[in-house]
């Protein structure tokens, strides 16, 4: 213990140093002066399939490992014949205004058919942990308390995540020796890498162990460790998903040994690599997961990158690092560097990230929004990739076996929000995992349609959650599980990708999915008795409840035609009609949808002035409910806007004021987007500040809503949707294109008075660069990704625009002006204010 206290730690050089870094680089990295003390301080790394989160411990490094397909449970049939049998009675009760009775009947009948002790839905689980115990010259074994004393006891320690290169670093010095670790999840080699170095020969001493709370058996193979396991299938007698993690140590000198108990150890070394690869037995069409090739992939795990690293080290020594890191960073940057954003900075921006977040509540810095935006893009790139799965509720980072909400795909806001910033941030190809997931859901959704909604139900349906096992049935409790527009909402995303890419081949491919979703509703909507409007029934407005007239005691959720359903179906039908026209097919079916659209209920404004959430002006049970489902039409939908539908936009404003500016992490993020669509930059910025509220109470250690020290969004607990929703909100404040024109700086807060962005995409297929000063656009460049005529709205405070394309120059005044561009051509715009 005494020896330990005498250890000296002093500053070491990191690639990015706070004090002397150019300000903009502060918005491309997270850094800290202490190891993480809770998981929500650790730094997320990932390559869209594999993930790891190192805590940067000095004496013990604890790294949580993930693989995005690692789920317990299994594919299963939840058909409940009672559901379709009870449907006429449920609808009759709803027609009679007996929502509570309808709901009670649903509790017993309109639920997924389960087995006893049913765990088939499963849970996304952590892959395991890697613990590295270090020994330093002056001590060979250290107790836990000593380790804490050292870990927390230095101000010169540095831990950093570089968002540009997707690499994390830990660096410190002990007794005159520099120690440094680099961590990255290689995109090109598909392995997790920890590179460890000491400043003097023989000073690197550690042992590295793999572990898992259950279903993990560690064995030794040569100098490598293997961890194998089989998860619960949730159904007795059936085997669950298998996985393997393989870890090898590649070192330049020193003595290497391995045993299952102590792991792989290195004594008297100076430089080493821990190379980890992992696989699961998951199989799914449209993905790269091995499935039946599992055994073969397991066999090859050790061969892969470890051998490459070994050879590189043998040949070039330290150059191995440069090679592996360089090729990884280049692959990451090919996505990350597509966009940049600069916002006004303050001296606070050079502070460690946790302090930056704490200071932000007292002293705002717009540049923190730029960091948040970049972090959102970084997390997206790290949590999904073509051939993989979409980001789940935790992206791909889970640190337990019982991941909150099973770490699944909630489809009543969450998985959608995970995709909001994607297209505008130029990450179009990251839509692929969601697209293939939806294609896989169709057969299961067709069966669910038939068994729950009767023989006349056509097409496919997805309720409010799904998983890697193609779950489409209602949730187990109808109060929240009856929403059946999850698939319709996801179809808006399929369409969105078309709008940004204008790719007709893609449209042809996804058209059957869109049409199948529409067919479900065109065959199951019913005419409600009061107005004869065509509505969904039974359903719910996520996940809010209301009081039926005459009963102010029992909140009820089950209803007909809530506003969100009407908005979603309006967009779905309109998109199918447009797609059918573009593809030259299905004229007759499109005509039926046209006719149905005319019979949908209108959006209604309550007598108190807010937008009605339900068909009737019910009193909501929770005025501040986190979901604001009926404002779907404002965002992310496109049915309400201050210019096109001013009265409805006013009603939305009223609704938002009534709901308040609080809520769970993702709810605050959504509200940033709402206010951006309403053109109120200052209010959007206020909501962003509420999203950035420090999530950990420093006095009690308790977790609330807001943002964790590692910038993860807190529901609580950590849920990644708020990160993506917040990033999307920042994008919406700067650039919108949902109304058929390019809207530059539609919701600029006063404090973002100058700045620039590059590479943000708009619907129609163009990339936009913009500079602004004194709150007004000064210059823009519009580059066509597909040929087309782009309409630009004259930005606020601008009287005249000079547009140069090729040889031609035009000057425009007025509200909008056109820009005709060939593919790859750029139009340069100079703006002149009044
Ligand atoms: C929805 C939300 C909850 C939570 C869960 C994962 O059901 O209502 O707040 O985000 O998804």
Coordinates of N, CA and C in Angstrom, one line a residue, residues 293-413:
X293 N -22.8 -21.9 -41.2 CA -21.3 -21.9 -41.3 C -20.7 -21.6 -39.9
X294 N -21.4 -21.7 -38.9 CA -20.9 -21.3 -37.5 C -19.7 -22.1 -37.1
X295 N -19.7 -23.4 -37.3 CA -18.5 -24.2 -36.9 C -17.2 -23.7 -37.6
X296 N -17.5 -23.6 -38.9 CA -16.3 -23.1 -39.8 C -15.8 -21.8 -39.4
X297 N -16.7 -20.8 -39.1 CA -16.3 -19.5 -38.7 C -15.6 -19.6 -37.4
X298 N -16.1 -20.4 -36.4 CA -15.4 -20.6 -35.1 C -14.0 -21.0 -35.3
X299 N -13.8 -22.0 -36.2 CA -12.4 -22.5 -36.5 C -11.5 -21.4 -37.0
X300 N -12.1 -20.5 -37.8 CA -11.2 -19.5 -38.4 C -10.9 -18.3 -37.5
X301 N -11.6 -18.2 -36.4 CA -11.5 -17.0 -35.6 C -10.1 -16.6 -35.2
X302 N -9.3 -17.7 -34.8 CA -8.0 -17.4 -34.3 C -7.0 -17.1 -35.4
X303 N -7.3 -17.6 -36.6 CA -6.4 -17.4 -37.7 C -6.3 -15.9 -38.1
X304 N -7.5 -15.4 -38.2 CA -7.6 -14.1 -38.9 C -6.6 -13.0 -38.5
X305 N -7.1 -12.0 -37.9 CA -6.2 -10.8 -37.7 C -5.0 -11.0 -36.8
X306 N -5.1 -11.9 -35.9 CA -4.0 -12.2 -35.0 C -2.7 -12.5 -35.8
X307 N -2.9 -13.4 -36.8 CA -1.7 -13.8 -37.6 C -1.2 -12.6 -38.3
X308 N -2.1 -11.8 -38.9 CA -1.7 -10.6 -39.6 C -0.9 -9.7 -38.8
X309 N -1.4 -9.4 -37.6 CA -0.7 -8.5 -36.6 C 0.6 -9.1 -36.3
X310 N 0.7 -10.4 -36.1 CA 2.0 -11.0 -35.7 C 3.0 -10.8 -36.8
X311 N 2.5 -11.1 -38.0 CA 3.5 -10.9 -39.2 C 3.9 -9.5 -39.3
X312 N 3.0 -8.6 -39.1 CA 3.3 -7.1 -39.3 C 4.3 -6.8 -38.2
X313 N 4.1 -7.3 -37.0 CA 5.0 -6.9 -35.9 C 6.4 -7.5 -36.2
X314 N 6.4 -8.7 -36.7 CA 7.7 -9.4 -36.9 C 8.5 -8.6 -38.0
X315 N 7.7 -8.1 -39.0 CA 8.4 -7.4 -40.1 C 8.8 -6.0 -39.8
X316 N 7.8 -5.3 -39.1 CA 8.0 -3.9 -39.0 C 8.0 -3.3 -37.5
X317 N 7.9 -4.2 -36.6 CA 7.8 -3.7 -35.2 C 6.6 -2.8 -35.0
X318 N 6.8 -1.6 -34.5 CA 5.7 -0.7 -34.2 C 4.8 -0.4 -35.4
X319 N 5.3 -0.6 -36.6 CA 4.5 -0.2 -37.8 C 3.2 -1.0 -37.8
X320 N 3.2 -2.2 -37.1 CA 1.9 -2.9 -37.1 C 0.8 -2.0 -36.6
X321 N 1.1 -1.2 -35.6 CA 0.0 -0.3 -35.1 C -0.4 0.6 -36.2
X322 N 0.6 1.2 -36.8 CA 0.3 2.2 -37.9 C -0.6 1.5 -38.9
X323 N -0.2 0.3 -39.4 CA -0.9 -0.3 -40.5 C -2.4 -0.6 -40.1
X324 N -2.5 -1.3 -38.9 CA -3.9 -1.8 -38.5 C -4.8 -0.5 -38.2
X325 N -4.2 0.4 -37.5 CA -5.0 1.6 -37.2 C -5.3 2.5 -38.4
X326 N -4.3 2.6 -39.3 CA -4.5 3.4 -40.4 C -5.7 2.9 -41.3
X327 N -5.6 1.6 -41.6 CA -6.6 1.0 -42.5 C -8.0 1.1 -41.8
X328 N -8.1 0.9 -40.5 CA -9.3 1.0 -39.8 C -9.8 2.4 -39.8
X329 N -9.0 3.4 -39.5 CA -9.4 4.8 -39.5 C -9.9 5.2 -40.8
X330 N -9.2 4.8 -41.9 CA -9.5 5.2 -43.2 C -10.9 4.7 -43.6
X331 N -11.2 3.4 -43.2 CA -12.6 2.9 -43.4 C -13.6 3.6 -42.6
X332 N -13.3 4.0 -41.4 CA -14.3 4.8 -40.6 C -14.5 6.2 -41.2
X333 N -13.4 6.8 -41.5 CA -13.4 8.2 -42.1 C -14.2 8.3 -43.4
X334 N -14.2 7.2 -44.1 CA -14.9 7.2 -45.4 C -16.4 7.5 -45.2
X335 N -16.8 7.2 -44.0 CA -18.2 7.6 -43.6 C -18.3 8.9 -42.8
X336 N -17.4 8.9 -41.8 CA -17.5 10.0 -40.8 C -17.2 11.4 -41.5
X337 N -16.3 11.4 -42.4 CA -15.8 12.7 -43.0 C -16.8 13.2 -44.1
X338 N -17.9 12.5 -44.3 CA -18.8 13.0 -45.3 C -19.4 14.3 -44.9
X339 N -19.5 14.6 -43.6 CA -20.2 15.8 -43.1 C -19.3 16.5 -42.1
X340 N -19.4 17.8 -42.0 CA -18.8 18.5 -40.9 C -19.7 19.6 -40.5
X341 N -19.6 20.0 -39.2 CA -20.4 21.1 -38.7 C -19.6 21.9 -37.7
X342 N -19.6 23.2 -37.8 CA -18.9 24.1 -36.9 C -19.9 25.1 -36.3
X343 N -19.9 25.2 -35.0 CA -20.8 26.1 -34.3 C -20.0 27.0 -33.4
X344 N -20.5 28.1 -33.0 CA -19.6 29.0 -32.1 C -19.1 28.3 -30.9
X345 N -17.8 28.6 -30.6 CA -17.2 27.9 -29.5 C -16.9 28.8 -28.4
X346 N -16.6 28.3 -27.2 CA -16.2 29.0 -26.0 C -15.0 28.3 -25.4
X347 N -14.4 29.0 -24.5 CA -13.2 28.4 -23.8 C -13.6 27.0 -23.2
X348 N -14.8 26.9 -22.7 CA -15.2 25.6 -22.1 C -15.0 24.4 -23.0
X349 N -15.0 24.6 -24.3 CA -14.9 23.5 -25.2 C -13.7 22.7 -25.0
X350 N -12.6 23.2 -24.4 CA -11.4 22.4 -24.2 C -11.4 21.6 -22.9
X351 N -12.5 21.8 -22.2 CA -12.6 21.0 -20.9 C -12.8 19.6 -21.1
X352 N -12.4 18.7 -20.1 CA -12.8 17.3 -20.3 C -14.3 17.2 -20.5
X353 N -14.7 16.1 -21.2 CA -16.1 16.0 -21.6 C -17.1 16.0 -20.4
X354 N -16.8 15.3 -19.4 CA -17.7 15.3 -18.2 C -17.9 16.7 -17.6
X355 N -16.8 17.5 -17.6 CA -16.9 18.8 -17.0 C -17.6 19.7 -18.0
X356 N -17.4 19.5 -19.3 CA -18.1 20.2 -20.3 C -19.6 20.1 -20.2
X357 N -20.0 18.9 -19.9 CA -21.5 18.6 -19.8 C -22.0 19.3 -18.5
X358 N -21.2 19.3 -17.4 CA -21.7 19.9 -16.2 C -21.7 21.4 -16.3
X359 N -20.7 22.0 -17.0 CA -20.7 23.4 -17.2 C -21.8 23.9 -18.1
X360 N -22.2 23.1 -19.0 CA -23.2 23.5 -20.0 C -24.6 23.9 -19.4
X361 N -24.9 23.4 -18.2 CA -26.2 23.8 -17.6 C -26.1 25.2 -17.1
X362 N -24.9 25.7 -16.8 CA -24.7 27.1 -16.3 C -24.3 28.0 -17.4
X363 N -23.5 27.5 -18.3 CA -22.9 28.4 -19.4 C -22.9 27.6 -20.7
X364 N -23.9 28.0 -21.5 CA -24.0 27.2 -22.8 C -22.9 27.4 -23.7
X365 N -22.6 26.4 -24.5 CA -21.6 26.5 -25.6 C -22.2 25.8 -26.8
X366 N -22.5 26.6 -27.9 CA -23.1 25.9 -29.0 C -22.3 24.8 -29.6
X367 N -20.9 24.9 -29.4 CA -20.1 23.9 -29.9 C -20.4 22.5 -29.3
X368 N -21.0 22.5 -28.2 CA -21.3 21.2 -27.6 C -22.3 20.5 -28.5
X369 N -23.2 21.2 -29.1 CA -24.2 20.7 -30.1 C -23.4 20.1 -31.3
X370 N -22.3 20.7 -31.7 CA -21.6 20.1 -32.8 C -20.9 18.8 -32.4
X371 N -20.4 18.8 -31.1 CA -19.9 17.5 -30.6 C -21.0 16.4 -30.6
X372 N -22.2 16.8 -30.1 CA -23.3 15.9 -29.9 C -23.7 15.3 -31.3
X373 N -23.7 16.2 -32.3 CA -24.0 15.8 -33.6 C -23.0 14.8 -34.2
X374 N -21.7 15.2 -34.0 CA -20.7 14.3 -34.5 C -20.7 12.9 -33.7
X375 N -21.0 13.0 -32.5 CA -21.0 11.8 -31.7 C -22.2 10.9 -32.2
X376 N -23.3 11.5 -32.5 CA -24.5 10.8 -33.0 C -24.1 10.1 -34.3
X377 N -23.3 10.8 -35.2 CA -22.9 10.1 -36.4 C -21.9 9.0 -36.1
X378 N -21.0 9.3 -35.2 CA -20.0 8.3 -34.8 C -20.7 7.0 -34.3
X379 N -21.7 7.2 -33.4 CA -22.4 6.1 -32.8 C -23.2 5.3 -33.9
X380 N -23.8 6.0 -34.8 CA -24.5 5.3 -35.9 C -23.5 4.4 -36.7
X381 N -22.4 5.0 -37.1 CA -21.4 4.3 -37.9 C -20.9 3.1 -37.1
X382 N -20.8 3.2 -35.8 CA -20.2 2.2 -35.0 C -21.2 1.1 -34.6
X383 N -22.5 1.4 -34.7 CA -23.5 0.5 -34.2 C -24.2 -0.3 -35.3
X384 N -24.0 0.0 -36.5 CA -24.6 -0.8 -37.6 C -23.8 -0.7 -38.9
X385 N -24.0 -1.6 -39.8 CA -23.3 -1.6 -41.1 C -24.1 -2.5 -42.0
X386 N -24.0 -2.4 -43.3 CA -24.6 -3.3 -44.2 C -24.3 -4.7 -43.9
X387 N -25.2 -5.6 -43.9 CA -25.0 -7.0 -43.6 C -25.2 -7.3 -42.1
X388 N -25.4 -6.3 -41.3 CA -25.6 -6.5 -39.8 C -27.0 -6.2 -39.5
X389 N -27.2 -5.9 -38.2 CA -28.6 -5.6 -37.7 C -28.7 -4.1 -37.5
X390 N -29.9 -3.6 -37.4 CA -30.0 -2.1 -37.1 C -29.6 -1.9 -35.7
X391 N -29.3 -0.7 -35.3 CA -29.0 -0.4 -33.9 C -30.2 -0.7 -33.0
X392 N -30.0 -1.4 -31.9 CA -31.1 -1.7 -31.1 C -31.3 -0.6 -30.0
X393 N -32.1 -0.9 -29.0 CA -32.3 0.2 -28.0 C -31.0 0.7 -27.3
X394 N -29.9 -0.1 -27.4 CA -28.7 0.3 -26.8 C -27.6 0.5 -27.9
X395 N -28.0 0.7 -29.1 CA -27.1 0.7 -30.2 C -26.6 -0.7 -30.4
X396 N -25.4 -1.0 -29.9 CA -25.0 -2.4 -29.7 C -24.3 -2.6 -28.4
X397 N -24.4 -1.6 -27.5 CA -23.6 -1.6 -26.3 C -24.5 -2.0 -25.1
X398 N -24.3 -3.2 -24.6 CA -25.1 -3.7 -23.4 C -24.1 -4.3 -22.4
X399 N -24.3 -4.0 -21.2 CA -23.4 -4.4 -20.2 C -24.0 -5.5 -19.2
X400 N -25.1 -6.1 -19.6 CA -25.7 -7.0 -18.7 C -26.4 -8.1 -19.5
X401 N -26.9 -9.1 -18.8 CA -27.6 -10.2 -19.5 C -29.1 -9.8 -19.6
X402 N -29.5 -9.0 -18.6 CA -30.9 -8.6 -18.7 C -30.9 -7.1 -19.2
X403 N -30.8 -7.0 -20.4 CA -30.7 -5.6 -21.0 C -32.1 -5.0 -20.9
X404 N -32.2 -3.7 -20.5 CA -33.5 -3.1 -20.3 C -34.3 -3.2 -21.6
X405 N -35.6 -3.5 -21.3 CA -36.6 -3.7 -22.4 C -36.1 -4.7 -23.4
X406 N -35.3 -5.6 -22.9 CA -34.7 -6.7 -23.7 C -33.7 -6.2 -24.8
X407 N -33.4 -4.9 -24.8 CA -32.5 -4.4 -25.8 C -33.0 -4.6 -27.2
X408 N -34.4 -4.5 -27.3 CA -35.0 -5.0 -28.6 C -35.2 -3.8 -29.6
X409 N -36.1 -4.0 -30.5 CA -36.4 -2.9 -31.4 C -37.9 -2.5 -31.1
X410 N -38.0 -1.5 -30.4 CA -39.4 -0.9 -30.1 C -39.8 -0.1 -31.3
X411 N -41.0 -0.3 -31.8 CA -41.4 0.3 -33.1 C -42.4 1.4 -32.9
X412 N -42.6 1.9 -31.7 CA -43.5 3.0 -31.5 C -42.8 4.3 -31.3
X413 N -41.5 4.3 -31.5 CA -40.7 5.6 -31.6 C -39.2 5.2 -31.7

